[in-house]
PDB file of C-alpha atoms (C1' of nucleotides) in Angstrom:
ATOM      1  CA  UNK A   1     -13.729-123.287 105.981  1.00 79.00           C
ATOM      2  CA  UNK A   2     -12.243-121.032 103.305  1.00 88.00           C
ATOM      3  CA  UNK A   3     -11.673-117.848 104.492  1.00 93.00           C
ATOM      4  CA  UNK A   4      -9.471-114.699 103.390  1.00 94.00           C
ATOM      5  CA  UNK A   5      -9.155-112.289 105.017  1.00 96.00           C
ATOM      6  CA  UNK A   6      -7.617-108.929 104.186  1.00 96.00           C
ATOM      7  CA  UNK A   7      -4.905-108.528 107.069  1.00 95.00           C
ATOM      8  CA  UNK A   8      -4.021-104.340 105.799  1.00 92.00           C
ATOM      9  CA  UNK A   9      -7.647-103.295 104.775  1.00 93.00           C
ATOM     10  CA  UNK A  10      -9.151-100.539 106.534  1.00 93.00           C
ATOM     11  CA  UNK A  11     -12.582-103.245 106.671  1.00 96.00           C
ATOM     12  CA  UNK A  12     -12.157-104.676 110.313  1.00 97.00           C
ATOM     13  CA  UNK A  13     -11.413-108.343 110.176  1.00 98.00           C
ATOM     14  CA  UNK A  14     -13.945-109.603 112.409  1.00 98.00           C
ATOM     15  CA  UNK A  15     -16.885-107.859 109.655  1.00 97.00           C
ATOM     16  CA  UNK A  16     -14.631-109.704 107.281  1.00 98.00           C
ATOM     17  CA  UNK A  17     -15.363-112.846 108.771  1.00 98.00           C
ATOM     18  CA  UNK A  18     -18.767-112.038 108.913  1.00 98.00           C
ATOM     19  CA  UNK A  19     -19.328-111.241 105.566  1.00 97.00           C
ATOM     20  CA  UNK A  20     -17.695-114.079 104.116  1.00 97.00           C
ATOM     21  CA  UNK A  21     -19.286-116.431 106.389  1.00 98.00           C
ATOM     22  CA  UNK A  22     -22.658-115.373 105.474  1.00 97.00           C
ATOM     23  CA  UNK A  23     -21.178-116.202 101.379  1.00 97.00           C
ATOM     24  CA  UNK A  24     -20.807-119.565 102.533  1.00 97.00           C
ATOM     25  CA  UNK A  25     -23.997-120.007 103.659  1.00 96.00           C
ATOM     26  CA  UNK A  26     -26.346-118.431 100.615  1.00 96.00           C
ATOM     27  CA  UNK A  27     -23.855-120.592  98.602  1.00 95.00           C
ATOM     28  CA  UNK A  28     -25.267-123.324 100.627  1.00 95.00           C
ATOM     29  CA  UNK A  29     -21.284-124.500 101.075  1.00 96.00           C
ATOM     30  CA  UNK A  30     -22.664-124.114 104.582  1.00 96.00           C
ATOM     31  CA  UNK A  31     -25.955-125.719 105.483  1.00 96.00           C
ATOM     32  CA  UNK A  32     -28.466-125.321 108.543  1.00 96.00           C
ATOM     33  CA  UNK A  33     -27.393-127.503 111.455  1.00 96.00           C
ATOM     34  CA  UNK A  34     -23.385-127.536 109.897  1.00 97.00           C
ATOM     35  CA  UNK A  35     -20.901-127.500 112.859  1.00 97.00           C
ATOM     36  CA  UNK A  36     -18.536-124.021 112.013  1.00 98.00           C
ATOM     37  CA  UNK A  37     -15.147-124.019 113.773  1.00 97.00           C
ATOM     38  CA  UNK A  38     -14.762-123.964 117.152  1.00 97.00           C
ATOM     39  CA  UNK A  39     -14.159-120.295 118.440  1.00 97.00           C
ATOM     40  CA  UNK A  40     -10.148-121.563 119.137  1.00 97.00           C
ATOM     41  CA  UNK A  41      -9.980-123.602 116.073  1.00 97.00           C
ATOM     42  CA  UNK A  42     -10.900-120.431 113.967  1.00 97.00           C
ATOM     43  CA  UNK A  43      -8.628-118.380 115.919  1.00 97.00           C
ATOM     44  CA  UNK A  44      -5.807-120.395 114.963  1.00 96.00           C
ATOM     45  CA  UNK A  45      -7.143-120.696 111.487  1.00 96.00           C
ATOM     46  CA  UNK A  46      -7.079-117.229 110.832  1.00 97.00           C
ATOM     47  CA  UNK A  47      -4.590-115.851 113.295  1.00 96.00           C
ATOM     48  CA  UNK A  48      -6.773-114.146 115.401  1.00 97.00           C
ATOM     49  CA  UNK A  49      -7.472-114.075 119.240  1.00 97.00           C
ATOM     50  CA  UNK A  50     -10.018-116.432 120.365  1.00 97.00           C
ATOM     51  CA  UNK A  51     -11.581-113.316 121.822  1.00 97.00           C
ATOM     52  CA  UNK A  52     -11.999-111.618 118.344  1.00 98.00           C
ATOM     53  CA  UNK A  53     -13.347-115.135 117.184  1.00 98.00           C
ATOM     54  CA  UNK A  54     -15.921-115.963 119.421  1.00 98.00           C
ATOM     55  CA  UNK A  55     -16.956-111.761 118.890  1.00 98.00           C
ATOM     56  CA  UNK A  56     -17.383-112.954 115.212  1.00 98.00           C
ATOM     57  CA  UNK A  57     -19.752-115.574 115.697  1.00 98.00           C
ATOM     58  CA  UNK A  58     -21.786-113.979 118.871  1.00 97.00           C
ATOM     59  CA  UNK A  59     -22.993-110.929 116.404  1.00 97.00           C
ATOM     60  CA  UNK A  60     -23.496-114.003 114.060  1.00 97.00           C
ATOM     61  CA  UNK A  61     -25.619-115.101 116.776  1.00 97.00           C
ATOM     62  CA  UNK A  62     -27.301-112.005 117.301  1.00 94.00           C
ATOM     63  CA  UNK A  63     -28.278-111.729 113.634  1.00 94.00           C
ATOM     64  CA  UNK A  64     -29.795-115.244 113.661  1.00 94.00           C
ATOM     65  CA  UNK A  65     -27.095-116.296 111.677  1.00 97.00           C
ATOM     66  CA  UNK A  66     -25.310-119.679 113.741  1.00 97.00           C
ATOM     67  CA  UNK A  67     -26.267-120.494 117.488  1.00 97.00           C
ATOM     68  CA  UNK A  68     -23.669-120.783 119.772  1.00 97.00           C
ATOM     69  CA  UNK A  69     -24.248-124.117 122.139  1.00 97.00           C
ATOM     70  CA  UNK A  70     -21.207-124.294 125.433  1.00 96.00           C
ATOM     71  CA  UNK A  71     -19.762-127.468 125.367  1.00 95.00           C
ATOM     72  CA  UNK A  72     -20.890-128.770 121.846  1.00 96.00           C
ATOM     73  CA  UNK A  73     -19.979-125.377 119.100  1.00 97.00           C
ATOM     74  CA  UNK A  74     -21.269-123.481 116.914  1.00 98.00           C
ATOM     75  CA  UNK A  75     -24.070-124.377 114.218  1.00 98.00           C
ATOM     76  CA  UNK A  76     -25.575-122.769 111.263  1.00 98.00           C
ATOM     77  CA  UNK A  77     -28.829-121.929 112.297  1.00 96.00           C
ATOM     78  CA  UNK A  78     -32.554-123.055 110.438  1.00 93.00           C
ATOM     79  CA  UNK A  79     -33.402-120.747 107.148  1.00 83.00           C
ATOM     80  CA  UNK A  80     -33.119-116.594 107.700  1.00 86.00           C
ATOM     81  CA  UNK A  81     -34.243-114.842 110.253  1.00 77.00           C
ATOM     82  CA  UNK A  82     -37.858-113.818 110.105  1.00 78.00           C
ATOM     83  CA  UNK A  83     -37.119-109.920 110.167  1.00 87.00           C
ATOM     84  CA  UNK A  84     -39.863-107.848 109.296  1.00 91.00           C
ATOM     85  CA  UNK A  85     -40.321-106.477 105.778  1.00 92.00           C
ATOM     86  CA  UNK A  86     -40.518-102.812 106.740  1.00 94.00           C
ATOM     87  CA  UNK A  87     -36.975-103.368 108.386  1.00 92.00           C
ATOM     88  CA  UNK A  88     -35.386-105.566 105.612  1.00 95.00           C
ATOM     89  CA  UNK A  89     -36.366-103.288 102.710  1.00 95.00           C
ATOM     90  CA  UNK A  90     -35.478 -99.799 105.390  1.00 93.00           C
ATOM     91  CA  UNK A  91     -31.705-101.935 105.798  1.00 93.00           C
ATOM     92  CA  UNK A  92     -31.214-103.058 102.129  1.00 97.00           C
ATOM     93  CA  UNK A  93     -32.448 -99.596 100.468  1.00 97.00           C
ATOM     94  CA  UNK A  94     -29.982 -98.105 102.054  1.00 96.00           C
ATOM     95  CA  UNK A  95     -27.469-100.113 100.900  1.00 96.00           C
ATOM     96  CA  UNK A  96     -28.485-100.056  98.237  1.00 98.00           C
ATOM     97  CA  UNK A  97     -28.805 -96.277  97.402  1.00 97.00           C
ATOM     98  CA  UNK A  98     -24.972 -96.481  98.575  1.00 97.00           C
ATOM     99  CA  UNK A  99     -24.161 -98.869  95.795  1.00 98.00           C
ATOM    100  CA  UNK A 100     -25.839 -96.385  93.100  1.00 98.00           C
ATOM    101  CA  UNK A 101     -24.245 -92.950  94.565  1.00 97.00           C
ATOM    102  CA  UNK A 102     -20.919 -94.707  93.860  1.00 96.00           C
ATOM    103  CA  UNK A 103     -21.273 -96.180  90.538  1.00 97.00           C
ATOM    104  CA  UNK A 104     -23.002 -93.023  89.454  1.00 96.00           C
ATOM    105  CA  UNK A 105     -20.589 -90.869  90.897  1.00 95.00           C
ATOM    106  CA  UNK A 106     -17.773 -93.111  88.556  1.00 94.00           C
ATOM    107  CA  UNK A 107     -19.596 -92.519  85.842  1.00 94.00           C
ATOM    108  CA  UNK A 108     -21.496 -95.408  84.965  1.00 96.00           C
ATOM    109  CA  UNK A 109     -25.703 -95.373  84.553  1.00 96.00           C
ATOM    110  CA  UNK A 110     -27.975 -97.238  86.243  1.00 98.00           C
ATOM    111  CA  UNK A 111     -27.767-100.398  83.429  1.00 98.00           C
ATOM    112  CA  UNK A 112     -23.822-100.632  84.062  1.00 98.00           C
ATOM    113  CA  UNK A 113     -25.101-100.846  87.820  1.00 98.00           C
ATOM    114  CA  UNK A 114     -27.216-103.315  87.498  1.00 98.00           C
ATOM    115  CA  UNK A 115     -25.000-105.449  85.247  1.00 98.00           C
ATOM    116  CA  UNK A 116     -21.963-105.508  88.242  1.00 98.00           C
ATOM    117  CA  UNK A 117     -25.237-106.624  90.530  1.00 98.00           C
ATOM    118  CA  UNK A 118     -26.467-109.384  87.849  1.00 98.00           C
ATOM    119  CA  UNK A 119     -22.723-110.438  87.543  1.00 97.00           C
ATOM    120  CA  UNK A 120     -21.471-110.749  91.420  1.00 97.00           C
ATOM    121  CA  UNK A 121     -24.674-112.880  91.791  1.00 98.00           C
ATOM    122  CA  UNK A 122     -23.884-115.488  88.694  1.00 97.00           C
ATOM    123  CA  UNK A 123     -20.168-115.785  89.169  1.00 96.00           C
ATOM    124  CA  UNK A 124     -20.115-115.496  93.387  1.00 95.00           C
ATOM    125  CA  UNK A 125     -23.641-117.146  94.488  1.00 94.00           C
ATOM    126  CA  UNK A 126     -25.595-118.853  91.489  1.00 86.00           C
ATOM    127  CA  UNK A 127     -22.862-121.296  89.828  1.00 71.00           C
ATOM    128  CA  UNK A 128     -22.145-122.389  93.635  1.00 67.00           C
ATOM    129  CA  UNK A 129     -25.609-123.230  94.876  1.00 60.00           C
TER     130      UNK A 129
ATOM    131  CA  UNK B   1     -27.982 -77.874 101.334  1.00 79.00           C
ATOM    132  CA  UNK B   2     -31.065 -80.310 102.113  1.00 88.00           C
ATOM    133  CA  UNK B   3     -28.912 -82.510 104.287  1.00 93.00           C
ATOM    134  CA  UNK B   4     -29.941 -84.495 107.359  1.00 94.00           C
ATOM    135  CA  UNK B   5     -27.684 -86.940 109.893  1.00 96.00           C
ATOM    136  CA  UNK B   6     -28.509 -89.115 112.064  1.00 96.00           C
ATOM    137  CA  UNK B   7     -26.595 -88.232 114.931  1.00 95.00           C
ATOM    138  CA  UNK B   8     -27.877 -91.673 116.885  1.00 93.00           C
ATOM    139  CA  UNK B   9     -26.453 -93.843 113.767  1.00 94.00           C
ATOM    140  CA  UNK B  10     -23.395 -96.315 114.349  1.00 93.00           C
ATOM    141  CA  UNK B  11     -22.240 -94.783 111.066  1.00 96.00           C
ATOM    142  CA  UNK B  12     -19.717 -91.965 111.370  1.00 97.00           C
ATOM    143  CA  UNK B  13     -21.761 -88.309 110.481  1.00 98.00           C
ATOM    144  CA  UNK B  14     -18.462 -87.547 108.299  1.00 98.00           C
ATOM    145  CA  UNK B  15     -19.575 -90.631 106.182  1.00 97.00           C
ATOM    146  CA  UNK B  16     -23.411 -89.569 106.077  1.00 98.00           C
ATOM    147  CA  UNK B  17     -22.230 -86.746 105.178  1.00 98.00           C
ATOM    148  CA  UNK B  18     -20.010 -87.334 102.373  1.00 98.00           C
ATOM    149  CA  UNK B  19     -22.835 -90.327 100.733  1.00 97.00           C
ATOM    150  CA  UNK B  20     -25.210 -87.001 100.798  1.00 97.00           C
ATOM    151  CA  UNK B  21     -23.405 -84.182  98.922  1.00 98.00           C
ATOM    152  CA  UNK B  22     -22.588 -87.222  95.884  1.00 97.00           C
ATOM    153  CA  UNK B  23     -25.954 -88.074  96.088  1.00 97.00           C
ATOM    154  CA  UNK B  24     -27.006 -84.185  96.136  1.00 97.00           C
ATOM    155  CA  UNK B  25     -24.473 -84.125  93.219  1.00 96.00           C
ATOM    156  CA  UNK B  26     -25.615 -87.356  91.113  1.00 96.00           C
ATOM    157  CA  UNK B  27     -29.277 -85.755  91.613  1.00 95.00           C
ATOM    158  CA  UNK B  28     -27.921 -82.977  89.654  1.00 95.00           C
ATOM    159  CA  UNK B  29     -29.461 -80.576  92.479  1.00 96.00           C
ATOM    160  CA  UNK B  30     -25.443 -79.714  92.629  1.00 96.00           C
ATOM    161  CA  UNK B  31     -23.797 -79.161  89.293  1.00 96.00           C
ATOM    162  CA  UNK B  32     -20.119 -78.562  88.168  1.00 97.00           C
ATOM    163  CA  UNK B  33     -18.832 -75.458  89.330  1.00 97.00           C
ATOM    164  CA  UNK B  34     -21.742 -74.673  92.171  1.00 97.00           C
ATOM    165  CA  UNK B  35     -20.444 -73.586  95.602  1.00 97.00           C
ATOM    166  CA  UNK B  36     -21.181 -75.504  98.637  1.00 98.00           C
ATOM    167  CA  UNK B  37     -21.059 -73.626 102.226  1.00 98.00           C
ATOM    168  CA  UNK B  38     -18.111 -73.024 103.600  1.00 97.00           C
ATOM    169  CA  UNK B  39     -16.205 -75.068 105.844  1.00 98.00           C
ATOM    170  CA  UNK B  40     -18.026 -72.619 108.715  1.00 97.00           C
ATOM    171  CA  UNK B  41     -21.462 -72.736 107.780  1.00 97.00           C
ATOM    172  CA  UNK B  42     -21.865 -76.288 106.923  1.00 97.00           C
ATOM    173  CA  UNK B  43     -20.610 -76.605 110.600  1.00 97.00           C
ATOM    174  CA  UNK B  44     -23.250 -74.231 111.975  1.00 96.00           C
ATOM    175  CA  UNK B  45     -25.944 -75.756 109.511  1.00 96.00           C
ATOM    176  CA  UNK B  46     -25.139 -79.683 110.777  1.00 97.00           C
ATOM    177  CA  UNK B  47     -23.959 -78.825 114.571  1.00 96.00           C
ATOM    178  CA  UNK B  48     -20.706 -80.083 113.676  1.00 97.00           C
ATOM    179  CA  UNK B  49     -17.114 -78.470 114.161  1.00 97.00           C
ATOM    180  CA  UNK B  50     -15.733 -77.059 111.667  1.00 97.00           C
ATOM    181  CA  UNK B  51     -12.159 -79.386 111.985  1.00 97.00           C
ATOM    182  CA  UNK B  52     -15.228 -82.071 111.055  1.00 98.00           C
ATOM    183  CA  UNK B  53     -16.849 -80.199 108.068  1.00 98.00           C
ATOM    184  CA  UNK B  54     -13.091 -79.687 107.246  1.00 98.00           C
ATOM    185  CA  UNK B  55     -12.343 -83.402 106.939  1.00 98.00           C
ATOM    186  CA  UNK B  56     -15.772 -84.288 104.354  1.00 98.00           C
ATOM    187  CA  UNK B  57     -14.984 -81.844 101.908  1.00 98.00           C
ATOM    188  CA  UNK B  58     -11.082 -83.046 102.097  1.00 97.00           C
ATOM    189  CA  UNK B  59     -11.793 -86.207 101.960  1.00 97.00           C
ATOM    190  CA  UNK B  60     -14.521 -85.905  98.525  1.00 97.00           C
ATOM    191  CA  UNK B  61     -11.564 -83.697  97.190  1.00 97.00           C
ATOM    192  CA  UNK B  62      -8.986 -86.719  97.941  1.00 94.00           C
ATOM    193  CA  UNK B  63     -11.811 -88.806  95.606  1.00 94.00           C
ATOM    194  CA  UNK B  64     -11.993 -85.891  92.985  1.00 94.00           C
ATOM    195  CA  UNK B  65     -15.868 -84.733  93.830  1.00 97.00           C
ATOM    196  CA  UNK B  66     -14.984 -81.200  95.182  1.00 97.00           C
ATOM    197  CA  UNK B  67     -12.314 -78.673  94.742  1.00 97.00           C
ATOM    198  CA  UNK B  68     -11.182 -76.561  97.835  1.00 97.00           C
ATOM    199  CA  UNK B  69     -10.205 -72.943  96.604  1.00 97.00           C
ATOM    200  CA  UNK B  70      -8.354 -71.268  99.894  1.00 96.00           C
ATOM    201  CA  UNK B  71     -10.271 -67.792 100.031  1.00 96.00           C
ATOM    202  CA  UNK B  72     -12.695 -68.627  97.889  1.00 97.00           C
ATOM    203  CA  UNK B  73     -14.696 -71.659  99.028  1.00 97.00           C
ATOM    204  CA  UNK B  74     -15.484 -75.459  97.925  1.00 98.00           C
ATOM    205  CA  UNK B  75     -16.825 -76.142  94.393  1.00 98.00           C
ATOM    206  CA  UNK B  76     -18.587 -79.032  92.649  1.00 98.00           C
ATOM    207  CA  UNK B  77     -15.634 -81.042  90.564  1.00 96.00           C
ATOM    208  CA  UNK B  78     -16.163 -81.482  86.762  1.00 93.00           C
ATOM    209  CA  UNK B  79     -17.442 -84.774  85.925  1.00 83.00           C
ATOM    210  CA  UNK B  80     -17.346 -88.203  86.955  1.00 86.00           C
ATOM    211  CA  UNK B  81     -13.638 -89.073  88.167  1.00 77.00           C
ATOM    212  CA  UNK B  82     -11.473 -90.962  85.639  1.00 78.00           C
ATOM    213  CA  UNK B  83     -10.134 -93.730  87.372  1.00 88.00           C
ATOM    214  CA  UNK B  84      -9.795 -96.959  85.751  1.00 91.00           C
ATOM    215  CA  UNK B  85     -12.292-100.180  84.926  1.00 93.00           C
ATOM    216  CA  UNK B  86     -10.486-101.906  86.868  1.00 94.00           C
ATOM    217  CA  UNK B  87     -10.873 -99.954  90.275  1.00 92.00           C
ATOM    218  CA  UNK B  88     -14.146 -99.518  89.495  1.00 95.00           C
ATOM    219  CA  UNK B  89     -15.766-102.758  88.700  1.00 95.00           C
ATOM    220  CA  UNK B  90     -13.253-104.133  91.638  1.00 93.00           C
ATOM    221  CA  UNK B  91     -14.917-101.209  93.993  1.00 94.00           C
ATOM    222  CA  UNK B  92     -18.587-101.748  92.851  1.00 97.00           C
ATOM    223  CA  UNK B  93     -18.620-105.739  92.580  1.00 97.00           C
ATOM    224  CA  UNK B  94     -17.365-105.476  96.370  1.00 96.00           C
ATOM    225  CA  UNK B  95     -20.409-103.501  97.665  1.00 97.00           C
ATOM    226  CA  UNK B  96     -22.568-105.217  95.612  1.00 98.00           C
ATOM    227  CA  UNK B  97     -21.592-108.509  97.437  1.00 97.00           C
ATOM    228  CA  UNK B  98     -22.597-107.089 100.517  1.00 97.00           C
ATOM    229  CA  UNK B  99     -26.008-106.128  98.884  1.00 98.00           C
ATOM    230  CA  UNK B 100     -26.282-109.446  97.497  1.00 98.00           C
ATOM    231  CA  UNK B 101     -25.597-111.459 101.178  1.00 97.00           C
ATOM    232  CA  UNK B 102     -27.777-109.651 103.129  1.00 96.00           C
ATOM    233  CA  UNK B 103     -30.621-110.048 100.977  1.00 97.00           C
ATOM    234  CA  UNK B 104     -30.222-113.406 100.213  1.00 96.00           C
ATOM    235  CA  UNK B 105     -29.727-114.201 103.847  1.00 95.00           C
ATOM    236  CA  UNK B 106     -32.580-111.968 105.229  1.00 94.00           C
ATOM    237  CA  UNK B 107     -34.810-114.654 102.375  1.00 94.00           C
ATOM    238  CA  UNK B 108     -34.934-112.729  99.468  1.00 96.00           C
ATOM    239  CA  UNK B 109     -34.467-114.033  96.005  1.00 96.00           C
ATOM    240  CA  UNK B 110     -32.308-112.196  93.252  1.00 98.00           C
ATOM    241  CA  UNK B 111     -35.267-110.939  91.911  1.00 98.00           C
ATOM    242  CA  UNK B 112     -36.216-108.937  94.415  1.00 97.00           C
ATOM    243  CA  UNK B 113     -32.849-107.674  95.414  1.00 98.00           C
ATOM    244  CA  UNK B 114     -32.660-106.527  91.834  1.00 98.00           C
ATOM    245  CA  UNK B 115     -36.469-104.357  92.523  1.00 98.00           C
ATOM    246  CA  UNK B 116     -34.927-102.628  95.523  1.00 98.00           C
ATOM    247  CA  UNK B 117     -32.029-101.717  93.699  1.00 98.00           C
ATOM    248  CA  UNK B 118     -34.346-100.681  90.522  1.00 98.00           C
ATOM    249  CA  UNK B 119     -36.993 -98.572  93.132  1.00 97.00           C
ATOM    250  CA  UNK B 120     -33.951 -96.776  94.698  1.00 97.00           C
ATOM    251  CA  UNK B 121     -32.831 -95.481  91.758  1.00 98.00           C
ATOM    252  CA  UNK B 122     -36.221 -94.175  90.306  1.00 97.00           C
ATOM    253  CA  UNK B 123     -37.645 -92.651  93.558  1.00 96.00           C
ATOM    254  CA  UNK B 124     -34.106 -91.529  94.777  1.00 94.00           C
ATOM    255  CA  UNK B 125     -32.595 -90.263  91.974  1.00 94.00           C
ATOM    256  CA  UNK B 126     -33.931 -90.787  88.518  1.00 86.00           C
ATOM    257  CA  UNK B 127     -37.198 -88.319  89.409  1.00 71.00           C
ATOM    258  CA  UNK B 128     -34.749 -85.644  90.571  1.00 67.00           C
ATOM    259  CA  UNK B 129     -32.534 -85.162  87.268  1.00 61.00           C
TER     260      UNK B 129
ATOM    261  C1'  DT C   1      -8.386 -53.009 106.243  1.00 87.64           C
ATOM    262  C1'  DA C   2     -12.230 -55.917 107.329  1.00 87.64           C
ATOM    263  C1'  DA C   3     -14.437 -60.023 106.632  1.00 87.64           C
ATOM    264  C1'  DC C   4     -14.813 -63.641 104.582  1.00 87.64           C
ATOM    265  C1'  DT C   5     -12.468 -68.106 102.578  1.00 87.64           C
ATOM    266  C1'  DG C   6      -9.516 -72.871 103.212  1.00 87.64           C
ATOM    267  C1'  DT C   7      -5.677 -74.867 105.946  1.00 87.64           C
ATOM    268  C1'  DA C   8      -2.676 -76.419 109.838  1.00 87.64           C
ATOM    269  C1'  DT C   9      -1.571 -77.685 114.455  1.00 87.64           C
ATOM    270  C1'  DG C  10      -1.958 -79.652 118.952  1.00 87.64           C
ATOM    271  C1'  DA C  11      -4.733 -81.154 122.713  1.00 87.64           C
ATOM    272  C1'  DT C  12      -8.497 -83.851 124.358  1.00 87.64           C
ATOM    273  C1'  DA C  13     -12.415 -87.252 124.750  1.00 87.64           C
ATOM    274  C1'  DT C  14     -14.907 -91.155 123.250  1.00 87.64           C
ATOM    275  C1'  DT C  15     -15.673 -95.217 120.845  1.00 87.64           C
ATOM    276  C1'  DA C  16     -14.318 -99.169 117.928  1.00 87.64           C
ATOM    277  C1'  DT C  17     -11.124-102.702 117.101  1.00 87.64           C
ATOM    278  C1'  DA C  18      -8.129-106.311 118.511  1.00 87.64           C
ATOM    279  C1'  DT C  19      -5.035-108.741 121.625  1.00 87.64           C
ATOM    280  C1'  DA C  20      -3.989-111.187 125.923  1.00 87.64           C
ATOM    281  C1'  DA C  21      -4.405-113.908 130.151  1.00 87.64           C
ATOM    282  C1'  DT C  22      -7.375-116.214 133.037  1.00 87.64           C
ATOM    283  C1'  DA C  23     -11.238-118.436 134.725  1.00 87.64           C
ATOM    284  C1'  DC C  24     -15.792-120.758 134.722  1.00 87.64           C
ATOM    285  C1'  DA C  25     -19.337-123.925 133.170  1.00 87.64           C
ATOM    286  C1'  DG C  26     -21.524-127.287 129.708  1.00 87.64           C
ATOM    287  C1'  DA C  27     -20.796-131.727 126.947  1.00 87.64           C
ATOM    288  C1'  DT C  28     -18.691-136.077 125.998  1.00 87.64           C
ATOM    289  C1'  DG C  29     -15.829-140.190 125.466  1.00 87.64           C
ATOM    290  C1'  DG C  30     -12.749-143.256 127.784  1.00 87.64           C
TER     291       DG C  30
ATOM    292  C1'  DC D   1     -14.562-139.644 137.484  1.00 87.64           C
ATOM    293  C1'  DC D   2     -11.860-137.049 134.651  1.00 87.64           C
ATOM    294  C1'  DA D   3      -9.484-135.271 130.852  1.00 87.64           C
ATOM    295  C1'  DT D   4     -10.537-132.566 127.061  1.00 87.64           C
ATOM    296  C1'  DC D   5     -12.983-130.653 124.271  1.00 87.64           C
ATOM    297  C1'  DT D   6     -16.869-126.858 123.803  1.00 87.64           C
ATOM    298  C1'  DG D   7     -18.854-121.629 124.562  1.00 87.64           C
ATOM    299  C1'  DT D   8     -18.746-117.756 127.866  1.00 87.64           C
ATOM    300  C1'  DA D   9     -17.178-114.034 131.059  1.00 87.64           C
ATOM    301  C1'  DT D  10     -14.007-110.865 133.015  1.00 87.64           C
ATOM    302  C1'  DT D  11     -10.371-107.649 133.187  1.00 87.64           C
ATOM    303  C1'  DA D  12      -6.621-105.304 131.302  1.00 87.64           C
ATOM    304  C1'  DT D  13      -4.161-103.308 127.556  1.00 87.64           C
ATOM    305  C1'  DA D  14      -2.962-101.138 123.018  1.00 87.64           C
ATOM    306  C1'  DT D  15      -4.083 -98.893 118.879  1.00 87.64           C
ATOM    307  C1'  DA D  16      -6.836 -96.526 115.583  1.00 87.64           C
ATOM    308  C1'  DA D  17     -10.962 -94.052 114.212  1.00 87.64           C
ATOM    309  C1'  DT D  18     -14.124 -90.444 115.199  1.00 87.64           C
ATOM    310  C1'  DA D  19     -15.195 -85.936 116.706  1.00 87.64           C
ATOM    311  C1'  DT D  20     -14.613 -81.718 119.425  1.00 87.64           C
ATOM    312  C1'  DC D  21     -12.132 -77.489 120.695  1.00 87.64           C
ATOM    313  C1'  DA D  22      -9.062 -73.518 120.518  1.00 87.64           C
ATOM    314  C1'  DT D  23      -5.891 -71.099 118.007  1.00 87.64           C
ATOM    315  C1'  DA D  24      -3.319 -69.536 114.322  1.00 87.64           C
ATOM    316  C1'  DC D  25      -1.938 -68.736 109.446  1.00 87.64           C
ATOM    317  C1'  DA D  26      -2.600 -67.581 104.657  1.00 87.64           C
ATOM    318  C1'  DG D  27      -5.495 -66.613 100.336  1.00 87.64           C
ATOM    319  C1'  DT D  28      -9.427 -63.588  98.276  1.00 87.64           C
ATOM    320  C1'  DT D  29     -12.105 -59.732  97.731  1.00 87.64           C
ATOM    321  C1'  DA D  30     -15.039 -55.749  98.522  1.00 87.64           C
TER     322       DA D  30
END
DNA sequence: TAACTGTATGATATTATATAATACAGATGG
DNA sequence: CCATCTGTATTATATAATATCATACAGTTA
């Protein structure tokens, strides 16, 4: 598994490994029913403490992201997690509205905005599906 | 000040805080040069202390949004901050990753990622200018 | 001078983050 | 059966982030 992670940004590392875990999954580099690391493996891997790794993929597990199986590892779980629309759009809006105080705030407009959206998803998601 | 916190939220009140006054400020409802409440009141208005109030409007001077004037109170900066294209599109592509994953993992297609971001902006902001 | 401003300092409490050592239980191949 | 992988649980520890509190100092202005 490629993973970087930032060892002085202010970002904890285990929401770094979360984040980029989730990339390799809608870049389908990761597939449902894929075997992830063993919660020592990754340790090593990333020079963490088994304790901070198994923390990454238990709120993994909470999200519906991988299921955790003792004795056997951890697996990407089937398709995304049937949340409800009300609380998908209430969680991405705000996100969202984050994303558009800041770029406004630099100076940009809403197109500019839009573009940095339109080009993270060609160059970091599309191209890799 | 219209502002409201969620003071049940996993996200620090400083940081609700601070994404309110910019959006406040890219609403145009504040404008270059207005005052905001003093480090006092804003601490009476949100039930905070005033060592917290202290800390937002140092840390949206430390990113160029506000000026502190000892004696005389905290202002509304001039103008978008000039930092450069770099920082900016390095800043922005970054967040809008994090858009980008969770909508793609919660199901959602580019498309409609895009219409969130697109609804935000007209509801939240564009209506207000 | 009084009454506001922002600023600084030090103490305290709570929570989040991350490490560390150890132990327990499930799965599997030899 | 057993060695060796798996995830899981527990407890302790250390550090940083978050927020409160009390107090004091200095700038501004009516």
């Amino acid at each position: 598994m490629k993973i970087a992670l930032d060892y002085h940004s202010s970002e904890p590392l285990t929401q770094q490994a979360i984040l980029q875990i989730k990339l390799l999954i809608v870049k389908q580099v990761l597939k449902p029913g894929d075997r992830l690391p063993s919660v020592r493996q990754l340790a090593k891997d990333l020079s963490l403490n088994p304790t901070t790794t198994n923390r990454i993929f238990s709120q993994l597990a909470q999200e519906g992201v991988v299921i955790q199986r003792p004795g056997l590892g951890v697996f990407v779980a089937d398709g995304p997690t049937p949340f409800s629309a009300e609380y998908i759009n209430n969680a991405l809006s705000r996100q969202a509205l984050g994303l558009l105080v800041e770029g406004l705030r630099y100076g940009l407009d809403y197109e500019q905005i839009r573009a940095i959206l339109e080009k993270q998803y060609d160059c970091e998601i599309r191209n890799k599906k």
